[in-house]
Amino acid sequence: MFPTDPISNLSALIRCPSVTPAEGGALSALEGMLAPLGFTLDRVMAREAGTPDIENLYARLGTEGPHLMFAGHTDVVPVGDEAAWTHPPFSAVIAGGEMHGRGAVDMKGGIACFVAAVARHIEKHGRPKGSISFLITGDEEGPAINGTIKLLEWAAQKGERWDACLVGEPTNPDNLGDMIKIGRRGSLSGRITVHGVQGHAAYPHLADNPVRGILQLTQALMDPPFDTGTENFQPSNLEVTTIDVGNAAVNVIPAKASAAFNIRFNDRWTAESLKAEIVARLGRAGKDGALRPGRDPVRYDIVWNERPSHVFLTRNNALIDSLSGAVEAVTGRRPKLSTTGGTSDARFIKDYCPVVEFGLVGQTMHMVDERVAVADLDTLTEIYETFIARWFGHAAA
Ligand SMILES: [Zn+2]
């Protein structure tokens, strides 16, 4: 009855076709595992105009502190070309020592292992001296508006407080034990539009070609580099992701040109200081670029993406040491503490408590034939179980 086996937990979850925004039975399956362990279950529906309604789950075991949260998502990305899969994507077939299925590593596998770890802990030691909760969203792979943010707000409003959080997203590049994420870079996007004057390509003095302006401005965004990296982070990096003119006529100078960019930034910057730097660079490049000699400054506007992701770095030794110690005890390898990669829901959780991330090997996530080594499920469960014991030991001390 106790869900101590990560393999059967995962196969139950994979069989639920929970492609965002569909619940697909996945939260119900998880509730079925947590109820016998004594968890109090709350299904939280989140709504917002213009986005699909999303079901989320908050489950808590215990009422006292210290309080450890496990965060994750049961939604999965679409399967793509179903015919291209070696085994049907929602069938959880085990072949060649691997379990196949959408969500196997991202991240139903992490959830299956953490449930098994909690079940084993209770079986061996009884309930932990403190509380464990699951914060599970159905909206991580979608717009992420009706997921973790709203669930955290809902829980905090009813008085929930946490001392630490583990996010079970896949974090290991090659082998289980490679990498723990202890922070994430920030992400900021914007679009510049340069306004020119349309005209005949043979009479450029009567026109003002915005292509010259957009090249000057985008050049200034890419060079020089923003920094050379910091103690815990890679160098900040800006990529111009598109330049759009949409002009079909070779003999016409277009009226406007625009470009979009995305920057992944480290802890030398905030979204605000970075915006100021970019505005200053554009101001200078608009005035003295080499492509428009003798012209007035480039006329342009810039629109920022409304919701930048803020950079964060977790400095909480009880949490980081419990986790990296558990990884080393089980795998014999010391994991790298990293801040690389894209953003995750940890960026929302860090406003409530210290957060780290550790899960499966991420190589097949979002791909056709997403799959996980069955041996990794056992190992990750052992790591999580060791982590739970160590963290409650630390936190209670
Ligand atoms: Zn994920």
Coordinates of C-alpha atoms and ligand atoms in Angstrom, one line a residue:
M1 CA 0.0 0.0 0.0
F2 CA 2.9 2.4 0.8
P3 CA 4.3 3.9 -2.4
T4 CA 7.9 2.9 -1.7
D5 CA 8.6 1.8 -5.2
P6 CA 9.6 4.7 -7.6
I7 CA 9.1 2.5 -10.6
S8 CA 5.5 1.8 -10.0
N9 CA 4.9 5.4 -8.9
L10 CA 6.4 6.6 -12.1
S11 CA 4.5 4.2 -14.3
A12 CA 1.2 5.3 -12.7
L13 CA 2.1 9.0 -13.4
I14 CA 3.3 8.5 -17.0
R15 CA 0.0 6.7 -17.9
C16 CA -1.8 10.0 -17.2
P17 CA -1.7 12.1 -20.4
S18 CA -1.2 15.4 -18.5
V19 CA -0.1 17.6 -21.4
T20 CA -0.4 21.2 -20.2
P21 CA -3.0 22.4 -19.4
A22 CA -4.7 19.0 -18.9
E23 CA -4.6 17.5 -15.4
G24 CA -4.9 14.1 -17.2
G25 CA -5.4 12.2 -13.9
A26 CA -1.8 12.8 -12.8
L27 CA -2.7 14.8 -9.7
S28 CA -5.3 12.3 -8.7
A29 CA -2.7 9.5 -9.1
L30 CA -0.3 11.5 -6.9
E31 CA -3.0 12.1 -4.3
G32 CA -3.6 8.3 -4.3
M33 CA 0.0 7.8 -3.3
L34 CA 0.2 10.6 -0.7
A35 CA -3.1 9.9 1.1
P36 CA -2.0 6.6 2.7
L37 CA 1.2 8.4 4.0
G38 CA -1.1 10.8 6.0
F39 CA -0.8 13.9 3.8
T40 CA -3.5 16.5 3.9
L41 CA -4.4 17.3 0.3
D42 CA -5.6 20.5 -1.2
R43 CA -6.5 20.7 -4.9
V44 CA -6.1 24.4 -5.9
M45 CA -7.8 25.6 -9.1
A46 CA -6.1 28.7 -10.6
R47 CA -7.9 31.0 -13.1
E48 CA -6.9 34.1 -15.0
A49 CA -8.6 35.7 -18.0
G50 CA -6.9 34.7 -21.3
T51 CA -5.2 31.6 -19.9
P52 CA -6.5 28.1 -19.4
D53 CA -7.7 27.1 -15.9
I54 CA -5.1 25.0 -14.2
E55 CA -5.3 22.4 -11.4
N56 CA -2.5 22.4 -8.8
L57 CA -1.9 20.3 -5.7
Y58 CA -0.6 21.2 -2.2
A59 CA -0.1 18.4 0.2
R60 CA 1.3 18.6 3.7
L61 CA 2.4 16.0 6.2
G62 CA 2.8 17.3 9.8
T63 CA 2.0 20.6 11.4
E64 CA 5.2 21.5 13.1
G65 CA 8.5 23.0 11.9
P66 CA 11.0 22.6 10.5
H67 CA 9.2 22.5 7.2
L68 CA 10.7 21.0 4.0
M69 CA 8.9 21.6 0.7
F70 CA 9.3 19.5 -2.5
A71 CA 8.3 21.4 -5.6
G72 CA 7.6 20.1 -9.1
H73 CA 5.1 19.8 -11.9
T74 CA 3.0 16.9 -13.3
D75 CA 2.3 18.6 -16.6
V76 CA 4.3 17.5 -19.6
V77 CA 5.1 19.0 -23.0
P78 CA 3.3 17.6 -26.1
V79 CA 4.5 14.3 -27.5
G80 CA 5.2 15.7 -31.0
D81 CA 5.0 13.1 -33.7
E82 CA 3.6 10.1 -31.8
A83 CA 4.4 7.7 -34.6
A84 CA 8.1 8.6 -34.1
W85 CA 8.1 7.1 -30.6
T86 CA 9.6 3.6 -30.2
H87 CA 7.0 3.0 -27.4
P88 CA 3.7 4.9 -27.0
P89 CA 4.4 8.0 -25.0
F90 CA 1.9 7.4 -22.2
S91 CA 2.4 3.6 -21.8
A92 CA 5.4 3.5 -19.4
V93 CA 7.0 0.6 -21.2
I94 CA 10.2 -0.7 -19.7
A95 CA 12.7 -1.9 -22.3
G96 CA 16.5 -2.3 -22.1
G97 CA 16.6 -1.1 -18.5
E98 CA 14.8 2.1 -19.2
M99 CA 11.3 3.3 -18.6
H100 CA 9.9 5.2 -21.7
G101 CA 7.3 7.9 -21.6
R102 CA 6.6 11.6 -21.8
G103 CA 7.6 13.1 -18.4
A104 CA 9.9 10.3 -17.5
V105 CA 12.7 12.7 -16.6
D106 CA 10.9 16.1 -16.8
M107 CA 9.7 15.6 -14.2
K108 CA 7.3 12.9 -13.2
G109 CA 10.4 10.8 -12.4
G110 CA 11.6 13.2 -9.8
I111 CA 8.1 13.3 -8.1
A112 CA 7.9 9.4 -8.2
C113 CA 11.3 9.2 -6.4
F114 CA 10.5 11.8 -3.8
V115 CA 7.2 10.1 -2.9
A116 CA 9.0 6.8 -2.6
A117 CA 11.7 8.4 -0.5
V118 CA 9.1 9.9 1.9
A119 CA 7.3 6.6 2.1
R120 CA 10.6 4.7 2.9
H121 CA 11.5 7.3 5.5
I122 CA 8.1 6.9 7.3
E123 CA 8.4 3.1 7.1
K124 CA 11.8 3.1 8.7
H125 CA 11.6 6.1 11.1
G126 CA 8.0 7.1 11.4
R127 CA 6.8 10.6 10.5
P128 CA 9.6 13.2 10.3
K129 CA 10.0 15.5 13.2
G130 CA 8.6 18.5 11.3
S131 CA 6.7 18.8 8.1
I132 CA 7.0 17.8 4.5
S133 CA 4.9 19.3 1.8
F134 CA 4.5 18.8 -2.0
L135 CA 3.9 21.9 -4.1
I136 CA 2.9 20.5 -7.4
T137 CA 1.7 22.5 -10.4
G138 CA 0.1 21.6 -13.7
D139 CA 1.4 24.8 -15.4
E140 CA 5.1 24.7 -15.5
E141 CA 5.5 23.8 -19.2
G142 CA 2.8 26.3 -20.2
P143 CA 2.4 30.0 -19.5
A144 CA 3.4 29.4 -15.8
I145 CA 0.8 32.0 -14.7
N146 CA -1.6 29.7 -13.0
G147 CA 1.0 27.4 -11.4
T148 CA 3.7 27.9 -8.8
I149 CA 3.2 31.7 -8.3
K150 CA -0.5 31.3 -7.5
L151 CA 0.0 28.2 -5.5
L152 CA 2.6 29.8 -3.3
E153 CA 0.4 32.9 -2.8
W154 CA -2.5 30.6 -1.9
A155 CA -0.5 28.6 0.6
A156 CA 1.3 31.6 2.1
Q157 CA -2.1 33.3 2.6
K158 CA -3.4 30.4 4.7
G159 CA -0.3 30.7 6.9
E160 CA 2.1 28.2 5.3
R161 CA 5.8 28.9 5.9
W162 CA 8.7 26.9 4.7
D163 CA 12.3 26.5 5.8
A164 CA 13.7 25.0 2.7
C165 CA 12.7 23.8 -0.8
L166 CA 14.0 21.1 -3.1
V167 CA 12.9 21.3 -6.7
G168 CA 13.0 18.0 -8.5
E169 CA 13.7 19.1 -12.0
P170 CA 16.3 17.2 -14.0
T171 CA 19.7 18.9 -13.2
N172 CA 22.3 16.3 -14.2
P173 CA 23.9 16.7 -17.7
D174 CA 25.3 13.1 -18.0
N175 CA 25.2 11.0 -14.8
L176 CA 23.2 11.1 -11.6
G177 CA 25.2 13.1 -9.1
D178 CA 26.8 15.5 -11.6
M179 CA 25.1 18.7 -10.6
I180 CA 23.0 20.5 -8.1
K181 CA 21.5 23.9 -9.0
I182 CA 21.9 26.5 -6.3
G183 CA 20.7 29.5 -8.2
R184 CA 19.8 30.7 -11.7
R185 CA 20.7 33.4 -14.0
G186 CA 18.1 36.1 -14.6
S187 CA 16.5 36.6 -18.0
L188 CA 15.4 39.8 -19.6
S189 CA 14.0 40.4 -23.1
G190 CA 13.1 43.4 -25.2
R191 CA 12.3 44.6 -28.7
I192 CA 13.7 47.7 -30.3
T193 CA 12.0 49.4 -33.2
V194 CA 13.9 51.9 -35.4
H195 CA 11.8 54.4 -37.2
G196 CA 13.1 55.6 -40.6
V197 CA 11.8 57.3 -43.7
Q198 CA 10.6 55.1 -46.6
G199 CA 12.0 56.0 -50.0
H200 CA 13.6 55.0 -53.3
A201 CA 16.8 53.0 -53.0
A202 CA 18.4 55.2 -55.7
Y203 CA 17.7 58.4 -53.6
P204 CA 18.8 57.5 -50.1
H205 CA 19.4 61.1 -49.1
L206 CA 15.6 61.6 -49.4
A207 CA 15.0 58.7 -47.1
D208 CA 16.4 57.4 -43.8
N209 CA 17.1 53.7 -43.9
P210 CA 16.2 52.1 -40.5
V211 CA 18.3 49.0 -41.4
R212 CA 21.4 51.1 -40.8
G213 CA 20.0 52.2 -37.5
I214 CA 19.0 48.7 -36.3
L215 CA 22.5 47.4 -37.2
Q216 CA 24.2 50.1 -35.1
L217 CA 21.9 49.5 -32.2
T218 CA 22.2 45.7 -32.2
Q219 CA 25.9 45.8 -32.6
A220 CA 26.1 47.9 -29.4
L221 CA 24.0 45.3 -27.6
M222 CA 26.4 42.5 -28.5
D223 CA 29.7 44.3 -28.0
P224 CA 31.5 44.8 -25.6
P225 CA 30.5 41.8 -23.3
F226 CA 28.5 42.8 -20.2
D227 CA 30.9 41.2 -17.8
T228 CA 33.4 38.3 -17.5
G229 CA 31.3 36.2 -15.0
T230 CA 31.3 36.1 -11.2
E231 CA 32.3 33.7 -8.5
N232 CA 29.2 31.6 -9.0
F233 CA 27.9 32.5 -12.4
Q234 CA 28.8 32.4 -16.1
P235 CA 29.3 35.7 -18.0
S236 CA 26.1 37.5 -18.8
N237 CA 25.2 37.0 -22.4
L238 CA 22.9 38.8 -24.8
E239 CA 21.6 37.2 -28.0
V240 CA 19.8 39.2 -30.7
T241 CA 17.1 36.6 -31.5
T242 CA 15.5 38.2 -34.6
I243 CA 15.9 41.2 -36.9
D244 CA 12.6 42.0 -38.7
V245 CA 12.2 44.3 -41.7
G246 CA 9.7 42.4 -43.8
N247 CA 10.5 44.3 -46.9
A248 CA 9.8 42.5 -50.2
A249 CA 11.0 45.2 -52.6
V250 CA 14.7 45.5 -53.4
N251 CA 14.4 49.1 -54.6
V252 CA 12.5 50.5 -51.6
I253 CA 14.1 51.7 -48.4
P254 CA 11.8 50.4 -45.7
A255 CA 10.1 52.7 -43.1
K256 CA 11.0 50.6 -40.0
A257 CA 13.0 47.8 -38.7
S258 CA 12.9 46.0 -35.4
A259 CA 15.0 43.5 -33.5
A260 CA 14.4 41.4 -30.4
F261 CA 17.0 40.2 -27.9
N262 CA 17.2 38.1 -24.8
I263 CA 19.9 38.4 -22.1
R264 CA 20.8 35.8 -19.5
F265 CA 22.5 37.7 -16.7
N266 CA 24.4 37.0 -13.5
D267 CA 24.5 38.5 -10.0
R268 CA 26.5 41.5 -11.1
W269 CA 23.2 42.9 -12.4
T270 CA 19.6 43.3 -11.6
A271 CA 17.0 43.6 -14.3
E272 CA 16.9 47.3 -13.5
S273 CA 20.6 48.0 -13.7
L274 CA 20.8 46.0 -16.9
K275 CA 18.0 48.0 -18.5
A276 CA 19.8 51.2 -17.6
E277 CA 23.0 49.8 -19.2
I278 CA 21.2 48.8 -22.3
V279 CA 19.4 52.1 -22.6
A280 CA 22.8 53.9 -22.3
R281 CA 24.4 51.7 -24.9
L282 CA 21.6 52.3 -27.3
G283 CA 21.7 56.1 -26.7
R284 CA 25.4 56.2 -27.5
A285 CA 25.1 53.9 -30.6
G286 CA 22.2 55.9 -31.9
K287 CA 24.2 59.0 -31.9
D288 CA 27.6 58.0 -33.2
G289 CA 27.4 54.8 -35.2
A290 CA 29.5 54.5 -38.3
L291 CA 26.7 53.5 -40.6
R292 CA 24.8 56.8 -40.7
P293 CA 27.5 59.6 -41.1
G294 CA 26.1 63.1 -40.9
R295 CA 22.6 62.0 -39.9
D296 CA 20.5 62.9 -36.9
P297 CA 20.5 60.3 -34.1
V298 CA 18.6 57.1 -34.7
R299 CA 14.9 57.3 -33.8
Y300 CA 13.9 54.2 -31.9
D301 CA 11.7 52.9 -29.1
I302 CA 12.2 49.9 -26.9
V303 CA 9.6 47.7 -25.3
W304 CA 10.7 45.4 -22.4
N305 CA 9.1 42.0 -21.8
E306 CA 6.8 42.6 -18.8
R307 CA 8.1 39.8 -16.6
P308 CA 11.9 39.5 -16.3
S309 CA 13.2 36.6 -14.3
H310 CA 15.5 37.8 -11.5
V311 CA 18.8 36.2 -10.8
F312 CA 19.2 34.4 -7.5
L313 CA 21.8 32.5 -5.5
T314 CA 21.0 30.3 -2.6
R315 CA 23.3 30.5 0.4
N316 CA 22.0 28.1 3.0
N317 CA 24.5 25.6 4.2
A318 CA 22.1 23.3 6.0
L319 CA 20.2 22.8 2.7
I320 CA 23.1 22.7 0.3
D321 CA 25.3 20.4 2.6
S322 CA 22.4 18.0 3.3
L323 CA 21.8 17.6 -0.4
S324 CA 25.3 17.4 -1.7
G325 CA 26.3 15.2 1.2
A326 CA 23.4 12.9 0.3
V327 CA 24.5 12.8 -3.3
E328 CA 28.0 11.9 -2.4
A329 CA 27.0 9.3 0.2
V330 CA 24.9 7.4 -2.4
T331 CA 26.9 7.9 -5.6
G332 CA 30.4 8.5 -4.3
R333 CA 30.6 11.6 -6.3
R334 CA 30.7 15.2 -5.2
P335 CA 28.2 17.2 -7.3
K336 CA 29.0 20.5 -8.9
L337 CA 27.1 23.4 -7.4
S338 CA 25.9 25.2 -10.5
T339 CA 23.8 28.2 -11.7
T340 CA 23.8 27.3 -15.4
G341 CA 20.9 26.6 -17.7
G342 CA 17.5 28.2 -18.2
T343 CA 15.0 29.5 -15.6
S344 CA 12.8 27.3 -13.5
D345 CA 10.0 27.7 -11.0
A346 CA 12.8 28.0 -8.3
R347 CA 12.8 31.7 -9.3
F348 CA 9.4 32.1 -7.7
I349 CA 10.1 29.9 -4.7
K350 CA 13.2 31.8 -3.7
D351 CA 11.0 34.7 -2.5
Y352 CA 9.6 32.3 0.2
C353 CA 12.5 30.1 1.4
P354 CA 16.0 28.9 0.3
V355 CA 15.7 26.6 -2.7
V356 CA 18.0 24.1 -4.5
E357 CA 17.3 21.8 -7.4
F358 CA 18.3 18.2 -8.0
G359 CA 16.6 15.6 -10.1
L360 CA 17.3 13.1 -12.9
V361 CA 19.6 13.2 -15.9
G362 CA 18.1 15.6 -18.4
Q363 CA 19.3 14.3 -21.7
T364 CA 16.0 13.2 -23.2
M365 CA 13.7 15.8 -21.7
H366 CA 11.1 17.3 -24.2
M367 CA 12.4 14.8 -26.9
V368 CA 10.8 11.9 -28.7
D369 CA 11.5 8.7 -26.7
E370 CA 11.9 10.5 -23.4
R371 CA 13.1 7.8 -21.0
V372 CA 14.9 7.2 -17.7
A373 CA 17.2 4.4 -16.6
V374 CA 15.4 2.3 -14.0
A375 CA 18.6 2.1 -12.0
D376 CA 18.6 5.9 -11.8
L377 CA 15.1 5.9 -10.2
D378 CA 16.4 3.6 -7.5
T379 CA 19.5 5.8 -7.0
L380 CA 17.6 9.1 -6.9
T381 CA 15.1 7.6 -4.4
E382 CA 18.1 6.7 -2.2
I383 CA 19.6 10.2 -2.5
Y384 CA 16.3 11.8 -1.7
E385 CA 15.7 9.5 1.3
T386 CA 19.2 10.3 2.6
F387 CA 18.6 14.0 2.0
I388 CA 15.4 13.9 4.0
A389 CA 17.1 12.3 7.0
R390 CA 20.1 14.6 6.9
W391 CA 18.0 17.8 6.4
F392 CA 15.7 17.1 9.3
G393 CA 18.8 16.2 11.4
H394 CA 20.5 19.6 10.5
A395 CA 17.3 21.7 10.7
A396 CA 16.3 20.3 14.1
A397 CA 19.9 20.8 15.5
Ligands
ZN1 ZN 10.3 20.5 -15.9

